[in-house]
PDB file of C-alpha atoms and ligand atoms in Angstrom:
ATOM      1  CA  MET P   9     -19.186  12.666  59.101  1.00 72.00           C
ATOM      2  CA  LEU P  10     -19.066  14.675  61.206  1.00 94.00           C
ATOM      3  CA  LEU P  11     -19.861  17.878  59.721  1.00 98.00           C
ATOM      4  CA  PRO P  12     -19.384  21.618  61.335  1.00 98.00           C
ATOM      5  CA  ASN P  13     -21.921  24.691  62.089  1.00 98.00           C
ATOM      6  CA  ILE P  14     -21.431  27.932  60.662  1.00 99.00           C
ATOM      7  CA  LEU P  15     -22.830  31.174  61.787  1.00 99.00           C
ATOM      8  CA  LEU P  16     -23.351  33.560  59.161  1.00 98.00           C
ATOM      9  CA  THR P  17     -24.181  36.905  60.501  1.00 98.00           C
ATOM     10  CA  GLY P  18     -24.268  41.109  59.842  1.00 98.00           C
ATOM     11  CA  THR P  19     -26.136  44.239  59.625  1.00 98.00           C
ATOM     12  CA  PRO P  20     -29.122  43.415  57.437  1.00 97.00           C
ATOM     13  CA  GLY P  21     -28.548  43.749  53.923  1.00 98.00           C
ATOM     14  CA  VAL P  22     -24.278  43.085  53.675  1.00 98.00           C
ATOM     15  CA  GLY P  23     -24.814  39.948  51.878  1.00 98.00           C
ATOM     16  CA  LYS P  24     -25.728  37.253  53.933  1.00 98.00           C
ATOM     17  CA  THR P  25     -28.754  34.835  52.351  1.00 98.00           C
ATOM     18  CA  THR P  26     -27.120  35.048  48.531  1.00 98.00           C
ATOM     19  CA  LEU P  27     -23.997  34.076  50.512  1.00 98.00           C
ATOM     20  CA  GLY P  28     -25.264  31.401  52.402  1.00 98.00           C
ATOM     21  CA  LYS P  29     -27.618  29.727  50.176  1.00 98.00           C
ATOM     22  CA  GLU P  30     -24.617  29.808  47.604  1.00 98.00           C
ATOM     23  CA  LEU P  31     -22.463  28.052  50.097  1.00 98.00           C
ATOM     24  CA  ALA P  32     -25.184  25.420  50.837  1.00 98.00           C
ATOM     25  CA  SER P  33     -25.517  24.651  47.353  1.00 98.00           C
ATOM     26  CA  GLY P  34     -20.944  24.547  46.939  1.00 97.00           C
ATOM     27  CA  SER P  35     -21.028  22.121  50.266  1.00 98.00           C
ATOM     28  CA  GLY P  36     -24.287  20.417  50.871  1.00 97.00           C
ATOM     29  CA  LEU P  37     -24.182  21.781  54.499  1.00 98.00           C
ATOM     30  CA  LYS P  38     -28.282  22.584  55.435  1.00 98.00           C
ATOM     31  CA  TYR P  39     -29.419  26.538  55.472  1.00 99.00           C
ATOM     32  CA  ILE P  40     -31.556  27.641  57.997  1.00 98.00           C
ATOM     33  CA  ASN P  41     -32.865  32.217  57.409  1.00 98.00           C
ATOM     34  CA  VAL P  42     -33.453  32.623  61.522  1.00 98.00           C
ATOM     35  CA  GLY P  43     -35.925  35.049  59.875  1.00 98.00           C
ATOM     36  CA  ASP P  44     -37.754  32.599  57.113  1.00 98.00           C
ATOM     37  CA  LEU P  45     -37.280  29.701  60.618  1.00 98.00           C
ATOM     38  CA  ALA P  46     -39.358  32.390  62.581  1.00 98.00           C
ATOM     39  CA  GLN P  47     -41.876  33.780  60.242  1.00 97.00           C
ATOM     40  CA  GLU P  48     -43.021  30.062  58.687  1.00 98.00           C
ATOM     41  CA  GLY P  49     -43.287  28.898  62.973  1.00 98.00           C
ATOM     42  CA  GLN P  50     -44.931  32.278  64.124  1.00 98.00           C
ATOM     43  CA  LEU P  51     -41.882  32.380  66.550  1.00 98.00           C
ATOM     44  CA  TYR P  52     -42.835  36.040  68.015  1.00 98.00           C
ATOM     45  CA  ASP P  53     -43.122  37.749  71.264  1.00 97.00           C
ATOM     46  CA  GLY P  54     -44.317  40.903  70.453  1.00 96.00           C
ATOM     47  CA  TYR P  55     -44.779  43.608  68.184  1.00 96.00           C
ATOM     48  CA  ASP P  56     -41.723  46.465  67.512  1.00 91.00           C
ATOM     49  CA  GLU P  57     -44.278  49.560  67.065  1.00 87.00           C
ATOM     50  CA  GLU P  58     -40.995  51.923  65.960  1.00 82.00           C
ATOM     51  CA  TYR P  59     -39.140  49.845  63.888  1.00 79.00           C
ATOM     52  CA  ASP P  60     -42.345  48.559  62.447  1.00 80.00           C
ATOM     53  CA  CYS P  61     -41.812  44.309  63.241  1.00 88.00           C
ATOM     54  CA  PRO P  62     -42.592  41.482  64.886  1.00 96.00           C
ATOM     55  CA  ILE P  63     -40.100  40.456  67.754  1.00 98.00           C
ATOM     56  CA  LEU P  64     -38.310  37.548  67.552  1.00 98.00           C
ATOM     57  CA  ASP P  65     -39.039  35.176  70.572  1.00 98.00           C
ATOM     58  CA  GLU P  66     -35.205  33.683  70.945  1.00 98.00           C
ATOM     59  CA  ASP P  67     -35.865  30.833  72.689  1.00 98.00           C
ATOM     60  CA  ARG P  68     -38.317  29.732  70.610  1.00 98.00           C
ATOM     61  CA  VAL P  69     -36.105  30.045  68.436  1.00 98.00           C
ATOM     62  CA  VAL P  70     -32.886  28.483  70.132  1.00 98.00           C
ATOM     63  CA  ASP P  71     -35.590  25.091  70.708  1.00 98.00           C
ATOM     64  CA  GLU P  72     -36.611  24.847  67.316  1.00 98.00           C
ATOM     65  CA  LEU P  73     -33.050  24.270  66.555  1.00 98.00           C
ATOM     66  CA  GLU P  74     -31.732  22.745  68.873  1.00 98.00           C
ATOM     67  CA  ASN P  75     -31.773  19.234  67.370  1.00 98.00           C
ATOM     68  CA  GLN P  76     -30.313  20.440  63.972  1.00 98.00           C
ATOM     69  CA  MET P  77     -27.967  22.031  65.619  1.00 98.00           C
ATOM     70  CA  SER P  78     -26.940  18.987  67.513  1.00 97.00           C
ATOM     71  CA  LYS P  79     -25.745  16.655  64.803  1.00 98.00           C
ATOM     72  CA  GLY P  80     -24.179  19.310  62.771  1.00 98.00           C
ATOM     73  CA  GLY P  81     -23.876  20.516  58.618  1.00 98.00           C
ATOM     74  CA  VAL P  82     -26.041  23.649  59.688  1.00 98.00           C
ATOM     75  CA  ILE P  83     -25.600  27.412  58.216  1.00 99.00           C
ATOM     76  CA  VAL P  84     -27.258  29.876  60.237  1.00 99.00           C
ATOM     77  CA  ASP P  85     -28.225  33.380  59.061  1.00 98.00           C
ATOM     78  CA  TYR P  86     -29.017  35.891  60.735  1.00 98.00           C
ATOM     79  CA  HIS P  87     -28.509  39.842  62.283  1.00 98.00           C
ATOM     80  CA  GLY P  88     -28.107  38.184  65.873  1.00 98.00           C
ATOM     81  CA  CYS P  89     -26.336  35.726  67.139  1.00 98.00           C
ATOM     82  CA  ASP P  90     -25.556  36.809  70.990  1.00 98.00           C
ATOM     83  CA  PHE P  91     -29.225  34.946  72.412  1.00 98.00           C
ATOM     84  CA  PHE P  92     -27.405  31.385  69.689  1.00 98.00           C
ATOM     85  CA  PRO P  93     -25.837  28.777  72.406  1.00 98.00           C
ATOM     86  CA  GLU P  94     -22.032  29.657  72.890  1.00 98.00           C
ATOM     87  CA  HIS P  95     -21.153  25.462  71.565  1.00 98.00           C
ATOM     88  CA  TRP P  96     -23.580  25.879  68.632  1.00 98.00           C
ATOM     89  CA  PHE P  97     -20.670  27.340  66.083  1.00 98.00           C
ATOM     90  CA  HIS P  98     -17.310  25.995  65.286  1.00 98.00           C
ATOM     91  CA  ILE P  99     -17.329  29.406  62.602  1.00 98.00           C
ATOM     92  CA  VAL P 100     -18.729  32.815  62.978  1.00 99.00           C
ATOM     93  CA  PHE P 101     -18.308  35.082  59.672  1.00 98.00           C
ATOM     94  CA  VAL P 102     -19.683  38.836  60.282  1.00 98.00           C
ATOM     95  CA  LEU P 103     -20.193  39.754  56.641  1.00 98.00           C
ATOM     96  CA  GLN P 104     -18.874  43.907  56.530  1.00 98.00           C
ATOM     97  CA  ALA P 105     -19.975  46.426  53.313  1.00 98.00           C
ATOM     98  CA  ASP P 106     -19.262  49.386  53.205  1.00 98.00           C
ATOM     99  CA  ASN P 107     -21.969  52.312  53.621  1.00 95.00           C
ATOM    100  CA  SER P 108     -22.269  53.644  50.310  1.00 96.00           C
ATOM    101  CA  VAL P 109     -22.804  50.015  49.281  1.00 97.00           C
ATOM    102  CA  LEU P 110     -25.212  48.865  51.764  1.00 98.00           C
ATOM    103  CA  TYR P 111     -27.374  52.407  52.084  1.00 97.00           C
ATOM    104  CA  LYS P 112     -28.338  51.727  48.382  1.00 97.00           C
ATOM    105  CA  ARG P 113     -29.190  47.237  48.616  1.00 97.00           C
ATOM    106  CA  LEU P 114     -31.214  49.104  51.825  1.00 97.00           C
ATOM    107  CA  GLU P 115     -33.149  52.522  49.574  1.00 96.00           C
ATOM    108  CA  THR P 116     -33.647  49.175  47.516  1.00 97.00           C
ATOM    109  CA  ARG P 117     -34.715  47.507  49.425  1.00 94.00           C
ATOM    110  CA  GLY P 118     -37.764  49.902  50.622  1.00 92.00           C
ATOM    111  CA  TYR P 119     -36.600  50.945  54.289  1.00 91.00           C
ATOM    112  CA  ASN P 120     -37.793  54.011  55.773  1.00 89.00           C
ATOM    113  CA  GLU P 121     -35.765  56.439  56.723  1.00 91.00           C
ATOM    114  CA  LYS P 122     -35.565  55.692  60.474  1.00 91.00           C
ATOM    115  CA  LYS P 123     -35.007  51.740  59.118  1.00 91.00           C
ATOM    116  CA  LEU P 124     -31.748  52.969  56.546  1.00 94.00           C
ATOM    117  CA  LYS P 125     -30.680  55.445  59.166  1.00 96.00           C
ATOM    118  CA  ASP P 126     -30.136  53.210  62.088  1.00 96.00           C
ATOM    119  CA  ASN P 127     -29.266  50.208  59.526  1.00 96.00           C
ATOM    120  CA  ILE P 128     -25.913  52.051  57.990  1.00 98.00           C
ATOM    121  CA  GLN P 129     -25.114  53.107  61.444  1.00 97.00           C
ATOM    122  CA  CYS P 130     -25.183  49.978  62.983  1.00 97.00           C
ATOM    123  CA  GLU P 131     -22.710  49.017  60.226  1.00 98.00           C
ATOM    124  CA  ILE P 132     -19.996  51.839  60.528  1.00 97.00           C
ATOM    125  CA  PHE P 133     -19.866  50.829  64.428  1.00 97.00           C
ATOM    126  CA  GLN P 134     -19.726  47.928  63.927  1.00 98.00           C
ATOM    127  CA  VAL P 135     -22.262  46.237  66.372  1.00 98.00           C
ATOM    128  CA  LEU P 136     -22.667  42.902  64.946  1.00 98.00           C
ATOM    129  CA  TYR P 137     -18.669  42.353  65.215  1.00 98.00           C
ATOM    130  CA  GLU P 138     -18.786  43.349  68.903  1.00 98.00           C
ATOM    131  CA  GLU P 139     -21.769  41.253  69.272  1.00 98.00           C
ATOM    132  CA  ALA P 140     -20.161  37.986  67.310  1.00 98.00           C
ATOM    133  CA  LEU P 141     -16.944  39.197  70.328  1.00 98.00           C
ATOM    134  CA  ALA P 142     -18.616  39.150  72.950  1.00 98.00           C
ATOM    135  CA  SER P 143     -20.138  36.361  72.263  1.00 98.00           C
ATOM    136  CA  TYR P 144     -17.650  33.220  70.404  1.00 98.00           C
ATOM    137  CA  LYS P 145     -14.554  33.056  71.382  1.00 98.00           C
ATOM    138  CA  GLU P 146     -12.579  35.781  69.234  1.00 98.00           C
ATOM    139  CA  GLU P 147     -10.311  33.268  67.183  1.00 98.00           C
ATOM    140  CA  ILE P 148     -13.470  31.603  65.415  1.00 98.00           C
ATOM    141  CA  VAL P 149     -14.906  35.129  64.431  1.00 98.00           C
ATOM    142  CA  HIS P 150     -14.225  36.491  61.439  1.00 98.00           C
ATOM    143  CA  GLN P 151     -14.908  39.177  59.163  1.00 98.00           C
ATOM    144  CA  LEU P 152     -15.723  39.078  55.597  1.00 98.00           C
ATOM    145  CA  PRO P 153     -15.709  41.804  52.891  1.00 98.00           C
ATOM    146  CA  SER P 154     -18.644  41.479  51.183  1.00 98.00           C
ATOM    147  CA  ASN P 155     -19.187  44.687  48.114  1.00 98.00           C
ATOM    148  CA  LYS P 156     -18.739  43.971  45.170  1.00 97.00           C
ATOM    149  CA  PRO P 157     -20.298  40.295  42.889  1.00 96.00           C
ATOM    150  CA  GLU P 158     -17.452  38.058  42.611  1.00 97.00           C
ATOM    151  CA  ASP P 159     -17.100  38.551  46.828  1.00 97.00           C
ATOM    152  CA  PRO P 160     -19.519  35.706  47.487  1.00 96.00           C
ATOM    153  CA  GLU P 161     -16.995  33.262  44.859  1.00 96.00           C
ATOM    154  CA  ASP P 162     -14.355  34.826  47.213  1.00 97.00           C
ATOM    155  CA  ASN P 163     -15.452  34.011  50.125  1.00 98.00           C
ATOM    156  CA  ILE P 164     -16.907  30.720  49.185  1.00 98.00           C
ATOM    157  CA  ASN P 165     -13.515  29.392  48.138  1.00 98.00           C
ATOM    158  CA  GLN P 166     -12.428  30.500  51.464  1.00 98.00           C
ATOM    159  CA  ILE P 167     -14.598  28.541  53.763  1.00 98.00           C
ATOM    160  CA  LEU P 168     -14.842  25.738  51.570  1.00 98.00           C
ATOM    161  CA  LYS P 169     -11.435  25.022  52.366  1.00 98.00           C
ATOM    162  CA  TRP P 170     -12.008  26.074  55.798  1.00 98.00           C
ATOM    163  CA  ILE P 171     -14.767  23.191  56.249  1.00 98.00           C
ATOM    164  CA  GLU P 172     -12.430  20.822  53.799  1.00 98.00           C
ATOM    165  CA  GLN P 173     -10.010  21.209  56.859  1.00 98.00           C
ATOM    166  CA  TRP P 174     -12.261  21.196  60.038  1.00 98.00           C
ATOM    167  CA  VAL P 175     -13.120  17.535  58.414  1.00 97.00           C
ATOM    168  CA  LYS P 176     -10.072  16.476  58.152  1.00 97.00           C
ATOM    169  CA  ASP P 177      -9.556  17.557  61.742  1.00 97.00           C
ATOM    170  CA  HIS P 178     -13.117  15.853  63.575  1.00 96.00           C
ATOM    171  CA  SER P 179     -13.156  12.005  61.387  1.00 92.00           C
ATOM    172  CA  SER P 180     -11.487   9.840  63.043  1.00 71.00           C
TER     173      SER P 180
HETATM  174  P1  ADP E   4     -28.654  39.536  53.953  1.00 63.19           P
HETATM  175  O1  ADP E   4     -29.247  38.428  53.437  1.00 63.19           O
HETATM  176  O2  ADP E   4     -27.753  40.231  55.198  1.00 63.19           O
HETATM  177  O3  ADP E   4     -30.299  41.059  53.897  1.00 63.19           O
HETATM  178  P2  ADP E   4     -29.152  39.789  50.876  1.00 63.19           P
HETATM  179  O4  ADP E   4     -28.233  38.577  50.364  1.00 63.19           O
HETATM  180  O5  ADP E   4     -30.178  40.180  51.095  1.00 63.19           O
HETATM  181  O6  ADP E   4     -28.521  40.400  51.870  1.00 63.19           O
HETATM  182  O7  ADP E   4     -28.089  41.161  49.764  1.00 63.19           O
HETATM  183  C1  ADP E   4     -28.936  42.178  49.894  1.00 63.19           C
HETATM  184  C2  ADP E   4     -29.089  42.843  47.958  1.00 63.19           C
HETATM  185  O8  ADP E   4     -27.108  43.050  48.461  1.00 63.19           O
HETATM  186  C3  ADP E   4     -29.246  41.787  47.692  1.00 63.19           C
HETATM  187  O9  ADP E   4     -29.827  42.655  46.393  1.00 63.19           O
HETATM  188  C4  ADP E   4     -28.056  41.042  47.168  1.00 63.19           C
HETATM  189  O10 ADP E   4     -28.271  40.185  45.682  1.00 63.19           O
HETATM  190  C5  ADP E   4     -26.544  41.909  46.898  1.00 63.19           C
HETATM  191  N1  ADP E   4     -25.056  41.750  47.542  1.00 63.19           N
HETATM  192  C6  ADP E   4     -25.536  40.349  48.328  1.00 63.19           C
HETATM  193  N2  ADP E   4     -24.162  40.305  48.102  1.00 63.19           N
HETATM  194  C7  ADP E   4     -23.363  41.258  47.486  1.00 63.19           C
HETATM  195  C8  ADP E   4     -21.886  41.293  47.315  1.00 63.19           C
HETATM  196  N3  ADP E   4     -21.070  40.785  47.892  1.00 63.19           N
HETATM  197  N4  ADP E   4     -22.382  42.132  45.305  1.00 63.19           N
HETATM  198  C9  ADP E   4     -23.254  43.350  45.545  1.00 63.19           C
HETATM  199  N5  ADP E   4     -24.301  42.926  45.648  1.00 63.19           N
HETATM  200  C10 ADP E   4     -24.450  41.477  47.015  1.00 63.19           C
HETATM  201 MG1   MG E   5     -30.356  37.418  54.226  1.00 63.19          MG
END
């Protein structure tokens, strides 16, 4: 059976990993966290001193994922989306959280003042939404609210319906 590939993106802290893992268990699709994948394979290209984090080697990440993506049925989770091949994804969800909610989540993570401020600005200016619109066809890019504990369940129910329809449309 043919299954779609789904991209979950958005500012750090919006809830991609929470949603992605639950969606994977509800749908049977495979969940891939690009941050974890990079860490495991050391898919890095230098170090960002300002942000105190390694720089992702985007080409190696793409090479690493190509095989699985071509088979379908993958949920990809990352706070960036412009370096993936456009044809990989059948639908793109940009998760969004209110500033006050996001601020608390990132504070809990122990982000320093600069990282906190930059990420909140990233959310205010809808940087990831703009990046998604610039990288994928507008009609496959959707925004999803991710503020309240019941949001993931609502989002998952919607996505499961979409997957079901996609599978119907792509069978036979
Ligand atoms: P991301 O993967 O986008 O960085 P996470 O899924 O790790 O975000 O979520 C960040 C934090 O916010 C976690 O503590 C998580 O439990 C919480 N969280 C995620 N989604 C929601 C939501 N819809 N409502 C309340 N808290 C949430
Ligand atoms: Mg995450």
